[in-house]
Tab-separated table of C-alpha atoms and ligand atoms in Angstrom:
chain	number	residue	atom	x	y	z
A	1	UNK	CA	0.444	8.432	-6.856
A	2	UNK	CA	-0.626	4.889	-5.940
A	3	UNK	CA	-4.132	3.641	-5.108
A	4	UNK	CA	-5.574	7.090	-5.559
A	5	UNK	CA	-8.821	6.300	-7.355
A	6	UNK	CA	-11.858	5.199	-5.491
A	7	UNK	CA	-12.202	6.800	-2.124
A	8	UNK	CA	-10.280	9.424	-0.283
A	9	UNK	CA	-8.498	11.064	-3.184
A	10	UNK	CA	-10.880	10.425	-6.038
A	11	UNK	CA	-13.708	12.692	-4.941
A	12	UNK	CA	-11.614	15.731	-4.129
A	13	UNK	CA	-8.769	15.124	-6.492
A	14	UNK	CA	-9.307	17.829	-9.053
A	15	UNK	CA	-10.512	20.609	-6.746
A	16	UNK	CA	-7.652	20.324	-4.289
A	17	UNK	CA	-4.839	18.787	-6.258
A	18	UNK	CA	-4.535	21.491	-8.896
A	19	UNK	CA	-5.259	24.254	-6.370
A	20	UNK	CA	-1.867	23.491	-4.843
A	21	UNK	CA	-0.064	23.246	-8.175
A	22	UNK	CA	2.009	26.421	-7.827
A	23	UNK	CA	3.225	25.527	-4.344
A	24	UNK	CA	4.141	21.996	-5.396
A	25	UNK	CA	5.922	23.125	-8.578
A	26	UNK	CA	7.980	25.608	-6.568
A	27	UNK	CA	9.663	22.807	-4.633
A	28	UNK	CA	11.770	21.515	-7.510
A	29	UNK	CA	13.604	23.273	-10.343
A	30	UNK	CA	13.046	20.568	-12.944
A	31	UNK	CA	9.264	20.353	-12.741
A	32	UNK	CA	8.430	22.507	-15.727
A	33	UNK	CA	5.381	24.759	-15.753
A	34	UNK	CA	2.609	22.352	-14.810
A	35	UNK	CA	1.862	19.479	-12.487
A	36	UNK	CA	1.528	16.112	-14.188
A	37	UNK	CA	-0.039	13.125	-12.487
A	38	UNK	CA	0.285	9.392	-12.900
A	39	UNK	CA	-2.644	7.591	-11.302
A	40	UNK	CA	-1.740	4.017	-10.464
A	41	UNK	CA	-4.431	1.620	-9.318
A	42	UNK	CA	-5.653	-1.924	-9.788
A	43	UNK	CA	-9.258	-0.776	-10.232
A	44	UNK	CA	-9.403	-0.043	-13.984
A	45	UNK	CA	-13.170	0.605	-14.059
A	46	UNK	CA	-13.048	3.410	-11.517
A	47	UNK	CA	-9.889	4.747	-13.126
A	48	UNK	CA	-11.461	5.176	-16.543
A	49	UNK	CA	-14.307	7.234	-15.129
A	50	UNK	CA	-11.999	9.501	-13.111
A	51	UNK	CA	-9.561	9.874	-15.983
A	52	UNK	CA	-12.387	11.024	-18.277
A	53	UNK	CA	-13.340	13.712	-15.767
A	54	UNK	CA	-9.789	14.901	-15.201
A	55	UNK	CA	-8.833	14.776	-18.867
A	56	UNK	CA	-11.770	17.068	-19.751
A	57	UNK	CA	-10.586	19.542	-17.102
A	58	UNK	CA	-6.825	19.417	-17.472
A	59	UNK	CA	-5.941	17.795	-20.773
A	60	UNK	CA	-4.628	14.346	-21.635
A	61	UNK	CA	-0.995	15.427	-21.715
A	62	UNK	CA	-0.912	15.981	-17.944
A	63	UNK	CA	-2.498	12.700	-16.889
A	64	UNK	CA	-1.526	9.072	-17.096
A	65	UNK	CA	-3.368	6.043	-15.783
A	66	UNK	CA	-1.402	2.865	-15.213
A	67	UNK	CA	-2.881	-0.397	-13.963
A	68	UNK	CA	-0.737	-1.419	-11.037
A	69	UNK	CA	-1.036	-3.865	-8.134
A	70	UNK	CA	1.220	-2.782	-5.276
A	71	UNK	CA	1.666	-6.445	-4.345
A	72	UNK	CA	3.459	-7.052	-7.640
A	73	UNK	CA	7.043	-5.750	-7.721
A	74	UNK	CA	7.333	-5.853	-11.511
A	75	UNK	CA	4.071	-3.911	-11.984
A	76	UNK	CA	5.162	-1.147	-9.617
A	77	UNK	CA	8.616	-1.022	-11.196
A	78	UNK	CA	7.121	-0.838	-14.712
A	79	UNK	CA	4.589	1.826	-13.694
A	80	UNK	CA	7.287	4.065	-12.234
A	81	UNK	CA	9.470	3.597	-15.307
A	82	UNK	CA	6.548	4.435	-17.604
A	83	UNK	CA	5.888	7.536	-15.498
A	84	UNK	CA	9.550	8.559	-15.829
A	85	UNK	CA	9.491	7.941	-19.598
A	86	UNK	CA	6.267	9.952	-19.979
A	87	UNK	CA	6.869	12.885	-17.629
A	88	UNK	CA	10.630	12.858	-17.141
A	89	UNK	CA	10.599	12.638	-13.346
A	90	UNK	CA	8.756	11.697	-10.147
A	91	UNK	CA	8.769	14.274	-7.351
A	92	UNK	CA	5.759	13.281	-5.243
A	93	UNK	CA	4.595	9.780	-4.380
A	94	UNK	CA	1.433	9.128	-2.427
A	95	UNK	CA	1.209	5.538	-1.179
A	96	UNK	CA	-2.554	5.497	-0.723
A	97	UNK	CA	-3.515	1.930	-1.672
A	98	UNK	CA	-5.076	0.072	1.219
A	99	UNK	CA	-7.657	-2.549	2.148
A	100	UNK	CA	-9.516	-3.595	5.286
A	101	UNK	CA	-10.581	-7.184	5.915
A	102	UNK	CA	-9.533	-8.920	9.105
A	103	UNK	CA	-10.394	-12.295	7.565
A	104	UNK	CA	-7.650	-11.952	4.950
A	105	UNK	CA	-5.090	-10.475	7.261
A	106	UNK	CA	-1.989	-11.623	5.395
A	107	UNK	CA	-3.227	-9.833	2.270
A	108	UNK	CA	-3.949	-6.729	4.332
A	109	UNK	CA	-0.327	-6.663	5.556
A	110	UNK	CA	0.861	-7.309	1.997
A	111	UNK	CA	-1.089	-4.375	0.531
A	112	UNK	CA	-1.147	-1.875	3.407
A	113	UNK	CA	2.418	-2.260	4.643
A	114	UNK	CA	4.562	-4.309	2.266
A	115	UNK	CA	3.074	-2.384	-0.690
A	116	UNK	CA	4.090	0.926	0.916
A	117	UNK	CA	7.631	-0.324	1.548
A	118	UNK	CA	7.921	-1.762	-1.975
A	119	UNK	CA	6.720	1.423	-3.701
A	120	UNK	CA	8.936	3.582	-1.502
A	121	UNK	CA	12.070	1.581	-2.307
A	122	UNK	CA	11.249	1.493	-6.017
A	123	UNK	CA	10.484	5.214	-6.279
A	124	UNK	CA	13.775	6.029	-4.514
A	125	UNK	CA	15.528	4.533	-7.546
A	126	UNK	CA	14.203	7.612	-9.399
A	127	UNK	CA	13.875	10.248	-6.651
A	128	UNK	CA	17.097	9.715	-4.687
A	129	UNK	CA	19.654	12.479	-5.370
A	130	UNK	CA	22.479	9.943	-4.890
A	131	UNK	CA	21.079	8.037	-7.904
A	132	UNK	CA	20.700	11.071	-10.156
A	133	UNK	CA	17.220	12.010	-8.992
A	134	UNK	CA	15.988	15.492	-8.066
A	135	UNK	CA	14.798	14.541	-4.578
A	136	UNK	CA	11.132	14.634	-3.652
A	137	UNK	CA	8.519	13.819	-1.048
A	138	UNK	CA	6.662	10.624	-0.192
A	139	UNK	CA	3.357	10.704	1.696
A	140	UNK	CA	2.083	7.394	3.052
A	141	UNK	CA	-1.591	7.084	3.954
A	142	UNK	CA	-1.695	5.492	7.404
A	143	UNK	CA	-4.696	6.138	9.716
A	144	UNK	CA	-5.572	7.129	13.259
A	145	UNK	CA	-5.359	3.351	13.689
A	146	UNK	CA	-1.667	3.806	12.985
A	147	UNK	CA	-1.385	5.804	16.196
A	148	UNK	CA	-3.923	4.147	18.528
A	149	UNK	CA	-5.291	0.579	18.324
A	150	UNK	CA	-8.622	0.036	16.578
A	151	UNK	CA	-9.766	-2.866	18.767
A	152	UNK	CA	-11.984	-4.537	16.151
A	153	UNK	CA	-9.210	-4.423	13.530
A	154	UNK	CA	-6.001	-5.677	15.159
A	155	UNK	CA	-4.155	-6.537	11.947
A	156	UNK	CA	-5.301	-3.396	10.133
A	157	UNK	CA	-3.996	-1.541	13.203
A	158	UNK	CA	-0.688	-3.424	12.908
A	159	UNK	CA	-0.404	-2.568	9.209
A	160	UNK	CA	-0.985	1.131	9.876
A	161	UNK	CA	1.334	1.238	12.904
A	162	UNK	CA	3.879	-0.315	10.562
A	163	UNK	CA	3.308	2.453	8.012
A	164	UNK	CA	3.860	5.134	10.678
A	165	UNK	CA	6.988	3.430	12.001
A	166	UNK	CA	8.388	2.853	8.505
A	167	UNK	CA	7.670	6.479	7.584
A	168	UNK	CA	9.514	7.876	10.580
A	169	UNK	CA	12.509	5.545	10.187
A	170	UNK	CA	12.680	5.982	6.385
A	171	UNK	CA	12.551	9.755	6.810
A	172	UNK	CA	15.542	9.684	9.170
A	173	UNK	CA	17.441	7.198	6.978
A	174	UNK	CA	16.861	9.390	3.917
A	175	UNK	CA	17.938	12.574	5.729
A	176	UNK	CA	21.091	10.969	7.178
A	177	UNK	CA	21.957	9.396	3.803
A	178	UNK	CA	21.470	12.601	1.808
A	179	UNK	CA	18.736	11.239	-0.481
A	180	UNK	CA	16.956	14.606	-0.579
A	181	UNK	CA	13.603	12.824	-0.092
A	182	UNK	CA	11.188	13.719	2.691
A	183	UNK	CA	8.849	10.980	4.002
A	184	UNK	CA	5.628	11.782	5.897
A	185	UNK	CA	2.379	10.013	6.747
A	186	UNK	CA	-1.280	10.956	6.836
A	187	UNK	CA	-3.419	9.628	9.696
A	188	UNK	CA	-7.074	10.320	8.886
A	189	UNK	CA	-10.036	9.376	11.033
A	190	UNK	CA	-13.147	7.780	9.518
A	191	UNK	CA	-13.805	8.829	5.882
A	192	UNK	CA	-16.866	7.796	3.861
A	193	UNK	CA	-15.259	5.622	1.199
A	194	UNK	CA	-15.500	2.083	-0.123
A	195	UNK	CA	-13.227	0.860	2.672
A	196	UNK	CA	-15.618	2.295	5.226
A	197	UNK	CA	-18.626	0.421	3.868
A	198	UNK	CA	-20.104	-2.818	5.223
A	199	UNK	CA	-17.920	-2.653	8.328
A	200	UNK	CA	-19.165	-5.797	10.140
A	201	UNK	CA	-18.192	-7.966	7.161
A	202	UNK	CA	-14.710	-6.480	7.281
A	203	UNK	CA	-14.144	-7.303	10.946
A	204	UNK	CA	-13.864	-11.062	10.318
A	205	UNK	CA	-13.351	-12.882	13.642
A	206	UNK	CA	-14.002	-9.600	15.481
A	207	UNK	CA	-17.431	-8.826	13.988
A	208	UNK	CA	-18.859	-9.209	17.507
A	209	UNK	CA	-17.046	-5.925	18.275
A	210	UNK	CA	-18.986	-3.990	15.623
A	211	UNK	CA	-21.067	-2.037	18.143
A	212	UNK	CA	-17.959	-0.693	19.862
A	213	UNK	CA	-16.609	0.382	16.486
A	214	UNK	CA	-19.866	2.166	15.695
A	215	UNK	CA	-19.577	4.037	19.004
A	216	UNK	CA	-16.087	5.109	17.943
A	217	UNK	CA	-17.429	6.351	14.612
A	218	UNK	CA	-20.040	8.382	16.501
A	219	UNK	CA	-17.368	9.701	18.856
A	220	UNK	CA	-14.881	10.706	16.154
A	221	UNK	CA	-17.379	11.616	13.417
A	222	UNK	CA	-16.691	11.502	9.706
A	223	UNK	CA	-13.763	13.376	8.136
A	224	UNK	CA	-14.487	15.095	4.829
A	225	UNK	CA	-12.334	13.915	1.929
A	226	UNK	CA	-11.234	17.470	1.121
A	227	UNK	CA	-9.746	17.720	4.628
A	228	UNK	CA	-7.595	14.687	3.858
A	229	UNK	CA	-6.396	16.087	0.538
A	230	UNK	CA	-5.597	19.455	2.131
A	231	UNK	CA	-3.576	17.649	4.805
A	232	UNK	CA	-1.781	15.716	2.056
A	233	UNK	CA	-0.715	18.951	0.407
A	234	UNK	CA	0.479	20.410	3.699
A	235	UNK	CA	2.848	17.436	4.008
A	236	UNK	CA	3.952	17.870	0.387
A	237	UNK	CA	4.501	21.622	0.304
A	238	UNK	CA	5.791	22.344	3.849
A	239	UNK	CA	9.481	21.521	3.510
A	240	UNK	CA	9.895	21.552	7.306
A	241	UNK	CA	7.735	18.413	7.499
A	242	UNK	CA	9.886	15.281	7.414
A	243	UNK	CA	9.068	12.129	9.391
A	244	UNK	CA	5.781	13.780	10.348
A	245	UNK	CA	2.508	12.017	11.214
A	246	UNK	CA	-0.404	14.371	10.522
A	247	UNK	CA	-3.631	13.349	12.289
A	248	UNK	CA	-6.817	14.455	10.507
A	249	UNK	CA	-9.900	14.718	12.724
A	250	UNK	CA	-13.348	15.986	11.831
A	251	UNK	CA	-12.709	19.366	13.514
A	252	UNK	CA	-8.933	19.804	13.258
A	253	UNK	CA	-5.644	18.372	12.112
A	254	UNK	CA	-2.549	18.117	14.281
A	255	UNK	CA	0.882	16.532	14.292
A	256	UNK	CA	1.685	13.510	16.459
A	257	UNK	CA	5.115	13.946	18.026
A	258	UNK	CA	7.437	10.993	17.510
A	259	UNK	CA	8.014	8.910	20.645
A	260	UNK	CA	11.565	7.949	21.601
A	261	UNK	CA	12.373	5.006	23.879
A	262	UNK	CA	14.325	7.436	26.049
A	263	UNK	CA	11.366	9.836	26.467
B	1	NAD	N1	-11.860	5.315	4.699
B	1	NAD	C1	-11.342	5.539	5.898
B	1	NAD	O1	-12.047	5.677	6.928
B	1	NAD	C2	-9.855	5.659	6.040
B	1	NAD	C3	-9.349	6.341	7.140
B	1	NAD	C4	-7.966	6.419	7.299
B	1	NAD	C5	-7.115	5.880	6.352
B	1	NAD	N2	-7.651	5.238	5.281
B	1	NAD	C6	-6.721	4.699	4.282
B	1	NAD	O2	-6.904	5.463	3.079
B	1	NAD	C7	-6.394	4.706	1.976
B	1	NAD	C8	-7.407	4.752	0.846
B	1	NAD	O3	-8.520	4.008	1.276
B	1	NAD	P1	-10.022	4.504	1.003
B	1	NAD	O4	-10.670	4.739	2.319
B	1	NAD	O5	-10.009	5.585	-0.018
B	1	NAD	O6	-10.625	3.150	0.444
B	1	NAD	P2	-11.050	2.715	-1.036
B	1	NAD	O7	-11.268	1.254	-0.953
B	1	NAD	O8	-12.166	3.591	-1.485
B	1	NAD	O9	-9.759	3.059	-1.935
B	1	NAD	C9	-8.616	2.248	-1.861
B	1	NAD	C10	-7.910	2.339	-3.236
B	1	NAD	O10	-6.761	1.498	-3.191
B	1	NAD	C11	-6.771	0.672	-4.357
B	1	NAD	N3	-6.085	-0.596	-4.076
B	1	NAD	C12	-6.445	-1.561	-3.212
B	1	NAD	N4	-5.567	-2.592	-3.254
B	1	NAD	C13	-4.629	-2.249	-4.182
B	1	NAD	C14	-3.466	-2.881	-4.690
B	1	NAD	N5	-3.084	-4.101	-4.293
B	1	NAD	N6	-2.733	-2.209	-5.632
B	1	NAD	C15	-3.113	-0.986	-6.069
B	1	NAD	N7	-4.213	-0.340	-5.650
B	1	NAD	C16	-4.952	-0.966	-4.703
B	1	NAD	C17	-8.251	0.449	-4.638
B	1	NAD	O11	-8.455	0.044	-5.989
B	1	NAD	C18	-8.796	1.833	-4.358
B	1	NAD	O12	-8.686	2.689	-5.470
B	1	NAD	C19	-6.143	3.293	2.532
B	1	NAD	O13	-4.753	3.138	2.782
B	1	NAD	C20	-6.915	3.285	3.853
B	1	NAD	O14	-6.373	2.387	4.793
B	1	NAD	C21	-8.985	5.114	5.075
B	2	LIG	C1	-14.046	-0.216	10.882
B	2	LIG	C2	-13.709	1.026	10.097
B	2	LIG	C3	-12.246	1.096	9.825
B	2	LIG	C4	-11.789	2.428	9.268
B	2	LIG	C5	-10.299	2.465	9.371
B	2	LIG	C6	-9.756	3.807	9.072
B	2	LIG	O1	-8.369	3.759	8.969
B	2	LIG	C7	-10.207	4.874	10.079
B	2	LIG	C8	-9.720	4.658	11.473
B	2	LIG	C9	-10.340	5.776	12.301
B	2	LIG	C10	-10.211	5.926	13.616
B	2	LIG	C11	-9.462	5.063	14.486
B	2	LIG	C12	-9.429	5.410	15.814
B	2	LIG	C13	-8.724	4.611	16.795
B	2	LIG	C14	-8.825	4.994	18.097
B	2	LIG	C15	-8.192	4.145	19.171
B	2	LIG	O2	-6.830	4.163	19.078
B	2	LIG	C16	-8.518	4.636	20.580
B	2	LIG	O3	-7.749	5.828	20.762
B	2	LIG	C17	-9.935	5.015	20.727
B	2	LIG	C18	-10.248	5.444	22.142
B	2	LIG	C19	-11.490	6.314	22.065
B	2	LIG	C20	-12.135	6.454	23.407
B	2	LIG	O4	-11.658	7.329	24.174
B	2	LIG	O5	-13.084	5.697	23.657
């Protein structure tokens, strides 16, 4: 799991993650009797606090924290190899790392989109059945802004549209190639996390559009983190879901049908 500390996954991690353990373990024959988790993130401070909590609940042998910057190929490669060496396999990858700052838009593309592509290609070296892997599932955290434009965040919107498009194409490429790896994406609405704080400062040249964004927040409301984690597990455990974009609203979650140019 990448970028899973502060924010969406951190708060609900233990309650939801282990509640779905049996369903997740049932997907692969080589998983052993318990779910093991590698938490990769560049935020070591937050990691240490979460790891202490999880270790008390689930034991050190099932958890691994690895400092990893998704912008750095060698760090991602090393983190996946360490995970393989420690746990013997990788069956689920969640590409969750993401940032929002329209002033540093190249970095946002590098983390939010290029980082997802990089981690996907590197994990396939271990997951892909054609390379000796056991298959698996990849869930990329996109956003509702990956489906419809968030006017005040044009490049964030582009990065998330890219994640949705990459997910759908990678899913089809994997299926047609026989990799045995499903690829889905999560599209949550607004969630109260670090990324959602101090919004005007994050809008850069579009800070004058902050009021419109606030109206959108009031219109859509705030999604609870547990709703996002539950949606994540639906994409992991439902083997019929491949190339899916699951939208998570405050009151419901629903799938966004793929659009074809011949529709
Ligand atoms: N908060 C929302 O309203 C919302 C809604 C929809 C989607 N999302 C997406 O959810 C994901 C998680 O964001 P969040 O809201 O929890 O924000 P957050 O800032 O609380 O968490 C983001 C996590 O990603 C990590 N990260 C950032 N850059 C990284 C890098 N280069 N390498 C490795 N880790 C890195 C951070 O350390 C942090 O742990 C992001 O992809 C975000 O775009 C957020
Ligand atoms: C500034 C906060 C950024 C948070 C980014 C997160 O990824 C959450 C994005 C959440 C919602 C995005 C909604 C986008 C909606 C638009 O595409 C458009 O459909 C809105 C039209 C609404 C209306 O009818 O007025």
